[in-house]
N, CA, C and O atoms as a printed pandas DataFrame, in Angstrom:
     atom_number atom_name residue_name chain_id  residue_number  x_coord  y_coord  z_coord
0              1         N          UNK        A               1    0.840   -1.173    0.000
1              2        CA          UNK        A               1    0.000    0.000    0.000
2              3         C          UNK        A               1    0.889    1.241    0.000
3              4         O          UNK        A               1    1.882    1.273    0.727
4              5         N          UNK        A               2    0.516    2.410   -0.906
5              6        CA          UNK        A               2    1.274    3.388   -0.733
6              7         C          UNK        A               2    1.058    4.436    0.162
7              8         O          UNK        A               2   -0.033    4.827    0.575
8              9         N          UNK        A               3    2.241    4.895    0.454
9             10        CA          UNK        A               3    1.792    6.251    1.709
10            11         C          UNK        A               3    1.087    7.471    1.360
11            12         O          UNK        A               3    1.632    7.983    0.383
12            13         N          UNK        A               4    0.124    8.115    1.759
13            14        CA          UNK        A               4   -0.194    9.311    1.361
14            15         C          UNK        A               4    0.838   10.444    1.726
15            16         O          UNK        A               4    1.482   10.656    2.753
16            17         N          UNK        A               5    0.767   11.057    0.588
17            18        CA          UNK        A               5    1.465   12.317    0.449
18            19         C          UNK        A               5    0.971   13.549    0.694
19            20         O          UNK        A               5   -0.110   13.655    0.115
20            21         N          UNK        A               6    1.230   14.428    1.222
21            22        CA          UNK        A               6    0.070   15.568    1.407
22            23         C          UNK        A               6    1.502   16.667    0.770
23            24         O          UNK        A               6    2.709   16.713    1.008
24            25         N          UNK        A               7    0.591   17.408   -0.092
25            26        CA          UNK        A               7    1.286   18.822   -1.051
26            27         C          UNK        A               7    0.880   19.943   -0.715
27            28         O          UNK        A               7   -0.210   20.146   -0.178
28            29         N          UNK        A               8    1.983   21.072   -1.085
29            30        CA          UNK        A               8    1.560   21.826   -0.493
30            31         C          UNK        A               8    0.247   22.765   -1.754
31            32         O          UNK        A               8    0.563   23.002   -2.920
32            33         N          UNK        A               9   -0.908   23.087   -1.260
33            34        CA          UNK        A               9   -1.705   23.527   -2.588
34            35         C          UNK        A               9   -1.068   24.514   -3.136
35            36         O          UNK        A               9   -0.963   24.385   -4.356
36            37         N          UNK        A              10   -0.571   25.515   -2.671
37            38        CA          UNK        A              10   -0.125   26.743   -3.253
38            39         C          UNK        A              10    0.886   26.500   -4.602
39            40         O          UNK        A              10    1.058   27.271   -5.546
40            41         N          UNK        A              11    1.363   25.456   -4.417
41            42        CA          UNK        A              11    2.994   24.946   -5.042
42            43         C          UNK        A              11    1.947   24.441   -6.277
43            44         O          UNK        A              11    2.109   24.816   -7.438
44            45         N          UNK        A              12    0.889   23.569   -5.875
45            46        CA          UNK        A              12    0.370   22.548   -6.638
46            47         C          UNK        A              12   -0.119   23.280   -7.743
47            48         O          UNK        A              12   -0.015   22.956   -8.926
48            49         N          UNK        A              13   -0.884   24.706   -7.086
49            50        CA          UNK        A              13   -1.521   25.448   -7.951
50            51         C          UNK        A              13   -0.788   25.865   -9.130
51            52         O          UNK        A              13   -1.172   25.677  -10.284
52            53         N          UNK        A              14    0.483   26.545   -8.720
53            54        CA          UNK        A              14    1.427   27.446   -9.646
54            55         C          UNK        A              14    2.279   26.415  -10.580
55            56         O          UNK        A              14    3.230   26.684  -11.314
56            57         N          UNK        A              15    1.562   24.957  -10.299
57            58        CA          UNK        A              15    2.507   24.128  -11.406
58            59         C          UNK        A              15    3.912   23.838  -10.587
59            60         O          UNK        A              15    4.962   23.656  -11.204
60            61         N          UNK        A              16    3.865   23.819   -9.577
61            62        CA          UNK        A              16    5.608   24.363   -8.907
62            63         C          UNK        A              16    5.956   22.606   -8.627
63            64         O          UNK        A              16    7.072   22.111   -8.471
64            65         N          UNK        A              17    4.610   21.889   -8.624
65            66        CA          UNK        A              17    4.810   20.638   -7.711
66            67         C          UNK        A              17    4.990   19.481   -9.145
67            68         O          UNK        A              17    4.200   19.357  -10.081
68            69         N          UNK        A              18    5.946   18.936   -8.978
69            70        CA          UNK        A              18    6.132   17.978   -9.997
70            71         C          UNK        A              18    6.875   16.857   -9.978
71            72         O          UNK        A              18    8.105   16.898   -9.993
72            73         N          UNK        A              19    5.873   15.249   -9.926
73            74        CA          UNK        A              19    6.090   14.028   -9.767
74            75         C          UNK        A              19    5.956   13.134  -10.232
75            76         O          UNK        A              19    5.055   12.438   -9.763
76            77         N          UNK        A              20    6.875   12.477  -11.637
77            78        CA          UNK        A              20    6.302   11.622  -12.232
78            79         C          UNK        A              20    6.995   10.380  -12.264
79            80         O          UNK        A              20    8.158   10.109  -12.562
80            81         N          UNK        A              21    6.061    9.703  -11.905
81            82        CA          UNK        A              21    6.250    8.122  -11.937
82            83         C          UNK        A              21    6.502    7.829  -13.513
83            84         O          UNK        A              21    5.729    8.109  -14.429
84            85         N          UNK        A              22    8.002    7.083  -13.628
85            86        CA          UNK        A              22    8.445    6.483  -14.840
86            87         C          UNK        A              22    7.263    5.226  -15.348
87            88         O          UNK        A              22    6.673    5.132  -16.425
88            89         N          UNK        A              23    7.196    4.374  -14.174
89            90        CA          UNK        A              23    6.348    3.080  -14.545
90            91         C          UNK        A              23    4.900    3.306  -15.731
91            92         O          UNK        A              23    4.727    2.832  -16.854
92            93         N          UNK        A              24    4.070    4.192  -14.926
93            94        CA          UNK        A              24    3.167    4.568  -15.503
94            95         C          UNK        A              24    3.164    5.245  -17.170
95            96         O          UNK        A              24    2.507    4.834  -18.126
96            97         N          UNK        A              25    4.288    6.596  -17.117
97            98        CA          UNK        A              25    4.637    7.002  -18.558
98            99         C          UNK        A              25    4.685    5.797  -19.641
99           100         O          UNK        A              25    4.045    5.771  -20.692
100          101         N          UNK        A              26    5.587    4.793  -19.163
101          102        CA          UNK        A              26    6.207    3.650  -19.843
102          103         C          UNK        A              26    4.787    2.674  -20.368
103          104         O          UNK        A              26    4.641    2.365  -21.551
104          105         N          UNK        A              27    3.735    2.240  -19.197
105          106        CA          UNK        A              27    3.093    1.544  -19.502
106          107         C          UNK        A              27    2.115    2.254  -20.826
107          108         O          UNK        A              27    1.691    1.749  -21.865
108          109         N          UNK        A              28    1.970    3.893  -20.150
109          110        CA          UNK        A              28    0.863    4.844  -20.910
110          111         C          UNK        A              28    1.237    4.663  -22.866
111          112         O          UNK        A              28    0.575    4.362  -23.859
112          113         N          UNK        A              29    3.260    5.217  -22.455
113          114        CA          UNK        A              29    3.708    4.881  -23.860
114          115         C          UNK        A              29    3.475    3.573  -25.072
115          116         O          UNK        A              29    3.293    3.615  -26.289
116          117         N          UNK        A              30    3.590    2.316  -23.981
117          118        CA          UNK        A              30    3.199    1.212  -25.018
118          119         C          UNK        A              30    1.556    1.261  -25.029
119          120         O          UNK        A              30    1.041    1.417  -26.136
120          121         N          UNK        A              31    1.016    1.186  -24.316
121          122        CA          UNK        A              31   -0.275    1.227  -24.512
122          123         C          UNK        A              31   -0.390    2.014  -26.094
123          124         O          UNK        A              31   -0.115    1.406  -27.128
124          125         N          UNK        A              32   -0.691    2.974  -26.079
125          126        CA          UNK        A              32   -0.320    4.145  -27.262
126          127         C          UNK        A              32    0.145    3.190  -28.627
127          128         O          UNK        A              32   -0.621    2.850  -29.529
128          129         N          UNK        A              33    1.364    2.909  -28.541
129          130        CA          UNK        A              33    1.698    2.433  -29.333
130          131         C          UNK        A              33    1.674    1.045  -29.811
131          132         O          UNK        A              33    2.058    0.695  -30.927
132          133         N          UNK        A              34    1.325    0.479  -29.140
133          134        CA          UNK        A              34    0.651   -0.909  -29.361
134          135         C          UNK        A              34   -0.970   -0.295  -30.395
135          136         O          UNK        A              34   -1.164   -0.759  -31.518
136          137         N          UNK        A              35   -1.882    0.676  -29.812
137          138        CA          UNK        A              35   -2.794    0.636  -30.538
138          139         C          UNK        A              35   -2.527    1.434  -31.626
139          140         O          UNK        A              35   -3.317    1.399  -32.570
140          141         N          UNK        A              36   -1.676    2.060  -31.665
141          142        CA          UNK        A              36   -1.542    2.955  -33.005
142          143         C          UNK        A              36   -1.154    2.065  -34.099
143          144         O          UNK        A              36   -1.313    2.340  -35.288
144          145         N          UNK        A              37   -0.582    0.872  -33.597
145          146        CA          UNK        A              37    0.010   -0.462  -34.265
146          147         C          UNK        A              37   -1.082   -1.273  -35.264
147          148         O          UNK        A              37   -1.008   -1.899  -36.322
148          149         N          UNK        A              38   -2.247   -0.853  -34.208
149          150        CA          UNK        A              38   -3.479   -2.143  -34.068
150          151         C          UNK        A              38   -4.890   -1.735  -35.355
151          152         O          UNK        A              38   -5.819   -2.333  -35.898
152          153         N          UNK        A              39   -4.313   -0.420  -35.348
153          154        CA          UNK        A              39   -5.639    0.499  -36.206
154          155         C          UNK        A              39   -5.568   -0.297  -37.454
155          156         O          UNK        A              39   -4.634   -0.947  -37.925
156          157         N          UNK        A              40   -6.906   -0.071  -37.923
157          158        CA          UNK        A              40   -7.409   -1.006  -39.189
158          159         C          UNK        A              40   -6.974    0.044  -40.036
159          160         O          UNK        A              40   -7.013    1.271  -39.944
160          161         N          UNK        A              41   -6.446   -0.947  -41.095
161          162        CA          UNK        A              41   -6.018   -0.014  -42.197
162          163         C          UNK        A              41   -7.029    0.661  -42.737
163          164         O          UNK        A              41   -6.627    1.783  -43.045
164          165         N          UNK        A              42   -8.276    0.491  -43.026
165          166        CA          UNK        A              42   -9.488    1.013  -43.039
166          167         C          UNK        A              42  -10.081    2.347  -42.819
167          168         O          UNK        A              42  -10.513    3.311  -43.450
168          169         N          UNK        A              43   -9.861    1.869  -41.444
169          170        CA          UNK        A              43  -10.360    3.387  -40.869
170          171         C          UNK        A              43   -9.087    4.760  -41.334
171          172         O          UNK        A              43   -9.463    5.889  -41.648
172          173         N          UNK        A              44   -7.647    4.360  -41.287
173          174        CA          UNK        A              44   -6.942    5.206  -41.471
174          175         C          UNK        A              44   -7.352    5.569  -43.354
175          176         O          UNK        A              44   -7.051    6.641  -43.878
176          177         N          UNK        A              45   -7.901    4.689  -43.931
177          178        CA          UNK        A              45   -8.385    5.565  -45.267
178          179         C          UNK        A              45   -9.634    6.015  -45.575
179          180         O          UNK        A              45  -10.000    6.461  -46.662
180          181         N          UNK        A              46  -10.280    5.882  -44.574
181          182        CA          UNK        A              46  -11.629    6.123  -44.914
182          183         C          UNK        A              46  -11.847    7.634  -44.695
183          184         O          UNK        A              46  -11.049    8.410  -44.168
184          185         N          UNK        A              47  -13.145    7.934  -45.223
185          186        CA          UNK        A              47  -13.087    9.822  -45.086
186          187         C          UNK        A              47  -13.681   10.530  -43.650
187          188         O          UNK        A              47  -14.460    9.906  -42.930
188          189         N          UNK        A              48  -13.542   10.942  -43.552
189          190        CA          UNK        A              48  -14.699   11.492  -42.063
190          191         C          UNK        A              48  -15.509   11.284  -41.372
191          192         O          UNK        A              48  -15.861   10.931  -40.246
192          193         N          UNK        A              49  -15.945   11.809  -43.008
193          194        CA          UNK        A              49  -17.797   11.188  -42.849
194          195         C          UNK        A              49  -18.345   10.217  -42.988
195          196         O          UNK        A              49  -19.534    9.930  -42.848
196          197         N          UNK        A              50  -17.151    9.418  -43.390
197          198        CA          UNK        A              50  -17.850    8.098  -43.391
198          199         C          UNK        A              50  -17.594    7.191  -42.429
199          200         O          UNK        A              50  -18.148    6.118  -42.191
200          201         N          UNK        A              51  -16.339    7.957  -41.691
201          202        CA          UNK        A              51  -16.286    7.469  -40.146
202          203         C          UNK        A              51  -17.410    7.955  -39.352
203          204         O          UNK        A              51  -18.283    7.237  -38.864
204          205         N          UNK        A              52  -17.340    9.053  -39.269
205          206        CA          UNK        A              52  -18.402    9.913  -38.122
206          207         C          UNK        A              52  -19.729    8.849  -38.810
207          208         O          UNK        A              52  -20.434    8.244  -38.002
208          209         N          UNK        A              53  -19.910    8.737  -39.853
209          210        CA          UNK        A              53  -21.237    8.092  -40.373
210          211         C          UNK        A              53  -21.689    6.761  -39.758
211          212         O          UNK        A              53  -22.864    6.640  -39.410
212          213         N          UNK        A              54  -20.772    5.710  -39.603
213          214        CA          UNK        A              54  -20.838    4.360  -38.746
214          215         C          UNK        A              54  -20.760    4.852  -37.221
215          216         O          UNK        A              54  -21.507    4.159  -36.530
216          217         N          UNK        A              55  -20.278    5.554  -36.696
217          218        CA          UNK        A              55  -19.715    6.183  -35.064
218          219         C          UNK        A              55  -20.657    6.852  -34.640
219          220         O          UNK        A              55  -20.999    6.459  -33.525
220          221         N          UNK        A              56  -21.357    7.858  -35.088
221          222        CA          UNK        A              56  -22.497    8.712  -35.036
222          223         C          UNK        A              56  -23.944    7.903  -33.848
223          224         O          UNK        A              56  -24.299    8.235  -32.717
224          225         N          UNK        A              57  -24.527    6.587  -34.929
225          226        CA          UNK        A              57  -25.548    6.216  -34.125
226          227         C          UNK        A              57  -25.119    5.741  -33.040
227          228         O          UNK        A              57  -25.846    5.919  -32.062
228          229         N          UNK        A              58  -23.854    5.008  -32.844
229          230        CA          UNK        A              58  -23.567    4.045  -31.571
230          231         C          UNK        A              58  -23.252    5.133  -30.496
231          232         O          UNK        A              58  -23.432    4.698  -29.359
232          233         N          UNK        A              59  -22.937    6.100  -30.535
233          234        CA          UNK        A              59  -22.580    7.289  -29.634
234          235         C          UNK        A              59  -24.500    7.526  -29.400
235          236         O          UNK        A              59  -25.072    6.923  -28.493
236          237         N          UNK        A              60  -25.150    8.323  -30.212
237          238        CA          UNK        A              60  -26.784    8.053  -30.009
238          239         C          UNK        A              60  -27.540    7.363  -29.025
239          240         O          UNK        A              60  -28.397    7.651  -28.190
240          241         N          UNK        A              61  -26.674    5.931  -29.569
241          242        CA          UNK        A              61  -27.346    4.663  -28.918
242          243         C          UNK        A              61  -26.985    4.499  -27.108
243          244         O          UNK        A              61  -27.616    3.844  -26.279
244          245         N          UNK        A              62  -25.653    5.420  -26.896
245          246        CA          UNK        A              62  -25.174    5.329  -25.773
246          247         C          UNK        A              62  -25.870    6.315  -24.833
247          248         O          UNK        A              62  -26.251    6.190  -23.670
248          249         N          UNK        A              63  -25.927    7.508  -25.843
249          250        CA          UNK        A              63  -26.658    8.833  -24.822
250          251         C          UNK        A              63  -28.158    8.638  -24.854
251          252         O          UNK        A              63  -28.998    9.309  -24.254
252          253         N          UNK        A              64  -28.316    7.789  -25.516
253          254        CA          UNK        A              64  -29.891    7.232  -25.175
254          255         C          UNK        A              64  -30.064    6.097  -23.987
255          256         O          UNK        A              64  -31.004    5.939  -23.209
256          257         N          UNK        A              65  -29.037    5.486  -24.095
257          258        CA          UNK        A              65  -28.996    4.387  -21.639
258          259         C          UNK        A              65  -28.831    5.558  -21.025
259          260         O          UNK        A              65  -29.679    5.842  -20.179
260          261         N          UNK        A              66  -27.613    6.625  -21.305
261          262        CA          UNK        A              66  -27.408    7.436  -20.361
262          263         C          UNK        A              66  -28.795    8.119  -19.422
263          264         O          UNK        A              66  -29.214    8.228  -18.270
264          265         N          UNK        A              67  -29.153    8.497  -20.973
265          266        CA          UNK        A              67  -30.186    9.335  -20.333
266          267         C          UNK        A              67  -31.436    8.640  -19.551
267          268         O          UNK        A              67  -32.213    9.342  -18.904
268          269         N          UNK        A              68  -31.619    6.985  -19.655
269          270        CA          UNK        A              68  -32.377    6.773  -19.622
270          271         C          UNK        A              68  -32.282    5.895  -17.854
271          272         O          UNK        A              68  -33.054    5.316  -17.089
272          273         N          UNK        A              69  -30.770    6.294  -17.913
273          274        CA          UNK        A              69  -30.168    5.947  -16.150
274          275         C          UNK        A              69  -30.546    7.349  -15.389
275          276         O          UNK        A              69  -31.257    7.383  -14.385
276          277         N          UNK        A              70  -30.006    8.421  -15.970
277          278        CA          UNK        A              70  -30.383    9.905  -15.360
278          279         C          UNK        A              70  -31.744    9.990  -14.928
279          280         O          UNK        A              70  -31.960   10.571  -13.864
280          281         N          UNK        A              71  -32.903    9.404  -15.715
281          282        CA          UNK        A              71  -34.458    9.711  -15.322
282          283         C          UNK        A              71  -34.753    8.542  -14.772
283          284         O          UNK        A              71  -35.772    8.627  -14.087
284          285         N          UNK        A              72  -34.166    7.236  -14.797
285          286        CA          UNK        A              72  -34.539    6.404  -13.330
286          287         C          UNK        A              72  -33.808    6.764  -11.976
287          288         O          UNK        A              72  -34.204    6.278  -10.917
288          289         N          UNK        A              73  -32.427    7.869  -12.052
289          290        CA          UNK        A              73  -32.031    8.104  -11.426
290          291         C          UNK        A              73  -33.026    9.019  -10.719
291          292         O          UNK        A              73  -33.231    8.931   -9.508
292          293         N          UNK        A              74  -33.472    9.660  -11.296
293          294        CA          UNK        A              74  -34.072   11.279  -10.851
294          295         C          UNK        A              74  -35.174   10.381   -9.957
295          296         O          UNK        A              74  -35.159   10.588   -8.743
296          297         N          UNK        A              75  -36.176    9.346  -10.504
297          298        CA          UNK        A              75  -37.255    9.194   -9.919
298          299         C          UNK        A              75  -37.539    8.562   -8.650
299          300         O          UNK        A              75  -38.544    8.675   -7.947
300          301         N          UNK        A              76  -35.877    7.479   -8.364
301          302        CA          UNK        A              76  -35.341    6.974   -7.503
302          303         C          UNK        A              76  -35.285    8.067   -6.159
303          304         O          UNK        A              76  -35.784    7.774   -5.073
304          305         N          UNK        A              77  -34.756    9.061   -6.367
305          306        CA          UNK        A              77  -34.592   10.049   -5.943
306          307         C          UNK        A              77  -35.771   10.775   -5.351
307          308         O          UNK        A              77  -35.817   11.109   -4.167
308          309         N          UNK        A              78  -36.831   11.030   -6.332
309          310        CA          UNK        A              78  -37.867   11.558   -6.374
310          311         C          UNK        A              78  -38.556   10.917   -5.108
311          312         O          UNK        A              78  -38.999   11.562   -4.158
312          313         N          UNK        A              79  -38.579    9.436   -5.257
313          314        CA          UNK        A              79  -39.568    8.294   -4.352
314          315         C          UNK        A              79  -39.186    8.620   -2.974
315          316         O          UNK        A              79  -40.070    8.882   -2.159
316          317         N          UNK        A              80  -37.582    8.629   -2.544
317          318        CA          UNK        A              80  -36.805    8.763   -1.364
318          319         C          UNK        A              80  -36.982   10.236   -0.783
319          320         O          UNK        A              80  -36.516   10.531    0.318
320          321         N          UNK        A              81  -37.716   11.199   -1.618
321          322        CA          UNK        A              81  -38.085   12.953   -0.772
322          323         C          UNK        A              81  -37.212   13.683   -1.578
323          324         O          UNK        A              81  -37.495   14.874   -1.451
324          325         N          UNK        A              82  -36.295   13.524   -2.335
325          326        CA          UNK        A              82  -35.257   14.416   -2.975
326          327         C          UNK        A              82  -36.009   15.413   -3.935
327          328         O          UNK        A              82  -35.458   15.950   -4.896
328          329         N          UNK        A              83  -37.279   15.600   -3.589
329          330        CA          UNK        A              83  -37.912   16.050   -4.892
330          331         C          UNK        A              83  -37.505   17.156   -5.281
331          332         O          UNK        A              83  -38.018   17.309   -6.389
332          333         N          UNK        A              84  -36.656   18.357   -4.951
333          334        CA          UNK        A              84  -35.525   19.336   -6.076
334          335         C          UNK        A              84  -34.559   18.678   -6.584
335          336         O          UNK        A              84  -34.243   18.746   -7.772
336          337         N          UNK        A              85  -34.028   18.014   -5.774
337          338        CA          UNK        A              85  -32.788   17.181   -6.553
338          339         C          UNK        A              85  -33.437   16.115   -8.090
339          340         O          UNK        A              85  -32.871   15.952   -9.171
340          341         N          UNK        A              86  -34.113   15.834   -7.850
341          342        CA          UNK        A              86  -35.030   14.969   -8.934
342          343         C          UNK        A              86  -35.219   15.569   -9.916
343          344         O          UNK        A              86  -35.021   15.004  -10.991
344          345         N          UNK        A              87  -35.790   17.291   -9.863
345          346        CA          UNK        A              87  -36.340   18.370  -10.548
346          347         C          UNK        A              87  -34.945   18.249  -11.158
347          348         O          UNK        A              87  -34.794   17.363  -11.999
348          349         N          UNK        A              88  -34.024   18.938  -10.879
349          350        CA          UNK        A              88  -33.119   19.123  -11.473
350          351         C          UNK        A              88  -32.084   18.456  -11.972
351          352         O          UNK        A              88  -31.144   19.002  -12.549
352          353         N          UNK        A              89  -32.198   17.221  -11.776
353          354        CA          UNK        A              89  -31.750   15.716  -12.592
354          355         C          UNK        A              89  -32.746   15.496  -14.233
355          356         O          UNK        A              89  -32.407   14.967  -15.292
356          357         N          UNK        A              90  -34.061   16.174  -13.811
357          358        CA          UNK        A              90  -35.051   15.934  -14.715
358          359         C          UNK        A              90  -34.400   16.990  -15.794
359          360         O          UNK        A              90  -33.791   16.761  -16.838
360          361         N          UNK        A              91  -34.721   18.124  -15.216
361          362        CA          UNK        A              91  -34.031   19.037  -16.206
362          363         C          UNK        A              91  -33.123   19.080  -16.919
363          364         O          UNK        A              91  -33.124   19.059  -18.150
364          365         N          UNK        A              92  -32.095   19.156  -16.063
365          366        CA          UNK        A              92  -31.075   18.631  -16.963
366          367         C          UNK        A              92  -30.390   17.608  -18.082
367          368         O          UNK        A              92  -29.408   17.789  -18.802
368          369         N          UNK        A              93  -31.551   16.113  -17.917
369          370        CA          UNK        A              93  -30.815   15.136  -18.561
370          371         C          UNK        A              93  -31.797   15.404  -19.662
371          372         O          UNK        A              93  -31.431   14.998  -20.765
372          373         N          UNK        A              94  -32.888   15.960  -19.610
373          374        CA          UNK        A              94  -34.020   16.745  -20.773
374          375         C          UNK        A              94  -32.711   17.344  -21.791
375          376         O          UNK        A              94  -32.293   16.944  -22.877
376          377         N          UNK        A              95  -32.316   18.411  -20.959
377          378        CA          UNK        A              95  -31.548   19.597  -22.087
378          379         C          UNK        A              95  -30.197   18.802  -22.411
379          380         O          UNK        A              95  -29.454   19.142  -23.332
380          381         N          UNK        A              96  -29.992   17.914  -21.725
381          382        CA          UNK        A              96  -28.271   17.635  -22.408
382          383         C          UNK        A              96  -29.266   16.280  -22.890
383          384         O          UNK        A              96  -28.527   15.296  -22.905
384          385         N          UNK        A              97  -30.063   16.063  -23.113
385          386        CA          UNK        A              97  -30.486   14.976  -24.380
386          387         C          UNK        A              97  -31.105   15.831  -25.372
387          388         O          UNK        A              97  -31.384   15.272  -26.433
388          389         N          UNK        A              98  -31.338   16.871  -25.282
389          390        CA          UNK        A              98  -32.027   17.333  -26.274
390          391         C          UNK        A              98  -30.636   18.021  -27.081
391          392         O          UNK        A              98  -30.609   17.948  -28.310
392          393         N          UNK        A              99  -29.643   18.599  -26.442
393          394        CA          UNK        A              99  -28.539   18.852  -27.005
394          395         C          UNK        A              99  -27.843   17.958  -27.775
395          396         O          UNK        A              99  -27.652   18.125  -28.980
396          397         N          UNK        A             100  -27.434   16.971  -27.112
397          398        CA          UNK        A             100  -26.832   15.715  -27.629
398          399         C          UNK        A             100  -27.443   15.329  -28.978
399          400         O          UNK        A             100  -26.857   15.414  -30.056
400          401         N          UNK        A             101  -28.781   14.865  -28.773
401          402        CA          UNK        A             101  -29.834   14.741  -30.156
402          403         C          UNK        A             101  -29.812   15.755  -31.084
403          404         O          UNK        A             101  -30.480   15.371  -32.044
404          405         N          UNK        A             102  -29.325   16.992  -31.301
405          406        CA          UNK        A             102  -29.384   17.805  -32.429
406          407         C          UNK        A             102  -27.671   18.205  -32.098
407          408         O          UNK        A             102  -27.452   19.295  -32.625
408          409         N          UNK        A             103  -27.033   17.932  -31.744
409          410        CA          UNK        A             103  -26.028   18.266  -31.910
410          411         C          UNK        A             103  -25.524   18.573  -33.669
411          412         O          UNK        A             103  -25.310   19.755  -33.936
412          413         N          UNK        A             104  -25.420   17.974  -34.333
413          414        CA          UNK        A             104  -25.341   18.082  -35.977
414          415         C          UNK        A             104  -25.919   19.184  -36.307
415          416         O          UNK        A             104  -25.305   20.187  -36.671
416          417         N          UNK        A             105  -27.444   19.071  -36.183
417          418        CA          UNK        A             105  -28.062   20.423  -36.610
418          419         C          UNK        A             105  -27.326   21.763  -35.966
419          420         O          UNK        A             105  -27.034   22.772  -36.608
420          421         N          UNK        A             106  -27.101   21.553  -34.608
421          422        CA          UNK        A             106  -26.871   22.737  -34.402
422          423         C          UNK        A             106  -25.161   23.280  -34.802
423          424         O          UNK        A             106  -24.659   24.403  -34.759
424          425         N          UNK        A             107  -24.677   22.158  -35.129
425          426        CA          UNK        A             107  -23.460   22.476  -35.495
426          427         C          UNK        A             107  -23.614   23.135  -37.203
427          428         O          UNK        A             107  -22.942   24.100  -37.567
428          429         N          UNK        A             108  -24.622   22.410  -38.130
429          430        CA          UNK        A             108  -24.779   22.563  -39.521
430          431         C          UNK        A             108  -25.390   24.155  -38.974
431          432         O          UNK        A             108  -24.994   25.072  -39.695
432          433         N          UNK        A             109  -26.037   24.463  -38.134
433          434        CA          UNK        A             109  -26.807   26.187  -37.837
434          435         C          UNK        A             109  -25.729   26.862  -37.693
435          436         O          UNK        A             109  -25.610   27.740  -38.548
436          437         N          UNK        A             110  -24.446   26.765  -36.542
437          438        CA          UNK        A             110  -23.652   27.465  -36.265
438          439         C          UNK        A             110  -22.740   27.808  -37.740
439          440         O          UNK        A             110  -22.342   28.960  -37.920
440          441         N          UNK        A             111  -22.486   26.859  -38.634
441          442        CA          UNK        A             111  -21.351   26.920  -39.775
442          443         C          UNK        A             111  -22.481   27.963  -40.747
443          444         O          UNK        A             111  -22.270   28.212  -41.934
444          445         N          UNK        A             112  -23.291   28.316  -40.223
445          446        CA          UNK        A             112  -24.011   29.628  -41.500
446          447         C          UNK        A             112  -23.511   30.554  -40.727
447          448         O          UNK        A             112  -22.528   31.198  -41.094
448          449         N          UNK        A             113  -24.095   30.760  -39.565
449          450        CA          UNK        A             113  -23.773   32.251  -38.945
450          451         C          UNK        A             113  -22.165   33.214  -39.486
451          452         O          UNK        A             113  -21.927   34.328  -39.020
C-alpha cells in the first residue's frame, strides 16, 4: 500500500509541484503504441464522414442508456423525498439529451452564422 502524500496547494496550484512516476509514462507509452500499431487499415483511409457516419448512431445509442439511467435516477430520488434534486436531474438530462440529439443540426446552424 502506498503512503499518502500531502502537497503543499499553493505549489500545486502554480505548477511548482512535480512528480512523475516512470512506470506509468512507460506503460501509458506502449499502450499508445501498441494501438496505433493495431488500427485497421481502413479506418486510417476512410473519409470522415464516413467514419463519423458508422460512429455517429452508436454514440446516439449510448446517450440514449445514459439518459435513460439519469431519469430512473431522478425518480429513484424523487420516491426517497429528494424532490428538487429529482427536478433538477429531470431538467437537466431533458436539455443535455435534447442537445446531444441535435447536436449536428446545431453544429450545420452554427457553420451559416
Amino acid at each position: 500500500m502506498k503512503r499518502t502524500e500531502t502537497i503543499d496547494f499553493r505549489s500545486f496550484v502554480r505548477n511548482d509541484y512535480k512528480q512523475f512516476d516512470l512506470t506509468t509514462l512507460k506503460i501509458v507509452s506502449l499502450g499508445g503504441s501498441i494501438f496505433a500499431v493495431m488500427i485497421p487499415r481502413t479506418a486510417l483511409a476512410a473519409t470522415a464522414d464516413a467514419t463519423f457516419g458508422r460512429i455517429w448512431p452508436t454514440v446516439l445509442n449510448i446517450v440514449d442508456w445514459i439518459c435513460v439511467g439519469v431519469f430512473v435516477f431522478a425518480g429513484v430520488a424523487w420516491m426517497f423525498g429528494h424532490r428538487s434534486k429529482a427536478l433538477e436531474l429531470i431538467i437537466g438530462g431533458a436539455a443535455g439529451y435534447i442537445l446531444a440529439r441535435h447536436a449536428v443540426d446545431i453544429k450545420d446552424w452554427l457553420k451559416t452564422l
